[in-house]
Every structure is written in structure tokens, then in C-alpha cells.
C-alpha positions as CSV (number, residue, x, y, z in Angstrom):
1,V,10.7,38.0,49.3
2,I,11.3,34.4,50.4
3,S,13.0,33.5,47.1
4,R,15.7,36.2,47.8
5,T,16.4,35.3,51.4
6,K,15.1,32.9,54.1
7,I,13.8,33.4,57.6
8,T,16.6,32.0,59.7
9,F,16.8,31.2,63.4
10,T,19.3,31.1,66.2
11,P,20.9,27.6,66.1
12,A,18.8,25.0,67.9
13,S,16.1,27.5,68.9
14,A,12.9,29.1,67.7
15,E,14.3,32.6,68.1
16,I,14.2,34.4,64.8
17,A,17.7,35.6,63.9
18,S,18.1,39.4,63.9
19,S,19.2,39.3,60.3
20,A,15.8,37.8,59.4
21,R,13.7,40.7,60.9
22,P,13.8,42.8,57.7
23,V,12.4,39.8,55.8
24,L,9.5,39.6,58.2
25,D,9.0,43.4,57.9
26,E,8.8,43.1,54.1
27,L,6.5,40.1,54.3
28,A,4.2,41.9,56.7
29,S,4.1,44.9,54.4
30,I,3.0,42.7,51.5
31,L,0.5,40.6,53.6
32,A,-1.1,43.7,55.0
33,T,-2.7,44.2,51.5
34,C,-4.1,40.6,51.6
35,P,-6.6,40.5,54.5
36,G,-7.9,37.1,55.5
37,M,-5.4,35.3,53.2
38,Q,-5.3,31.5,53.7
39,M,-1.7,30.4,54.1
40,E,0.4,27.8,55.8
41,I,3.7,28.7,57.5
42,G,5.9,25.6,57.4
43,G,8.8,25.2,59.8
44,Y,11.8,23.0,59.3
45,T,15.1,22.0,61.0
46,D,18.3,20.5,60.1
47,S,19.0,16.8,60.9
48,Q,20.8,17.4,64.2
49,G,19.0,16.0,67.2
50,S,16.2,13.6,67.6
51,E,13.3,13.3,65.2
52,S,10.7,14.2,67.9
53,G,12.9,17.1,69.1
54,N,13.2,18.4,65.5
55,L,9.5,18.1,65.0
56,A,8.8,20.2,68.1
57,L,11.5,22.8,67.2
58,S,10.1,23.1,63.6
59,Q,6.6,23.7,65.0
60,A,7.9,26.3,67.4
61,R,9.7,28.0,64.5
62,A,6.6,28.2,62.4
63,E,4.7,29.6,65.3
64,A,7.4,32.2,65.9
65,V,7.0,33.4,62.3
66,L,3.2,33.5,62.8
67,L,3.6,35.5,66.0
68,G,6.1,37.8,64.3
69,L,3.7,38.6,61.5
70,Q,0.9,39.1,64.0
71,G,3.1,41.5,66.0
72,R,3.5,43.5,62.8
73,R,-0.3,43.8,62.6
74,V,-0.9,41.2,59.9
75,D,-4.3,39.5,59.9
76,V,-3.2,35.9,60.7
77,S,-6.7,34.6,61.2
78,G,-6.4,32.5,58.0
79,M,-2.9,31.3,58.6
80,T,-1.7,28.1,60.2
81,A,1.7,27.1,61.6
82,T,3.0,23.6,60.8
83,G,6.3,22.0,61.8
84,Y,7.8,19.4,59.5
85,G,11.0,18.5,61.4
86,E,13.9,17.8,59.1
87,A,11.7,16.6,56.3
């Protein structure tokens, strides 16, 4: 799913773009068959802004994806959200 399209965000925010919602829906459908799966959700940003600001934004983005999956009834107990900034 992710190789075909990416989860994108509204610029300079952690709000998942409406165009990315079908991606989350498809991921949720797949992950629902994998209960308790261990997985890291990594968030990234572009190079605009400060390093600390980008790190915080990337963390918020990763958490938004985690919450988006949880809201779609995916078992996220084995998942972590990690922000990597612009790395």
C-alpha cells in the first residue's frame, strides 16, 4: 500500500491530508488481520523550519497515523510512533 502512495499531511501540520484517508483505510483493512503486530510508524518532515520544530512535527505526524489506525479499530498495542524530523 505504502509503495503505491504515501500518507501526506497538510503543509506544516500534523493533519492527515484528505487525499491520504483512503491509504489509511486500506492499511487498516490489512492490519486488522495481523493482531498484536509489532511495528514502528516513522514520521518525517521536509527541511523547512528549525530542527527542533521539525522533530516535534514529525513526532506529531507519526502519532496522527497511529491514532488514525486506532480510530479504524486496528490493534495498535504493539505499535510505536517515532518522529525523525527531516532525516
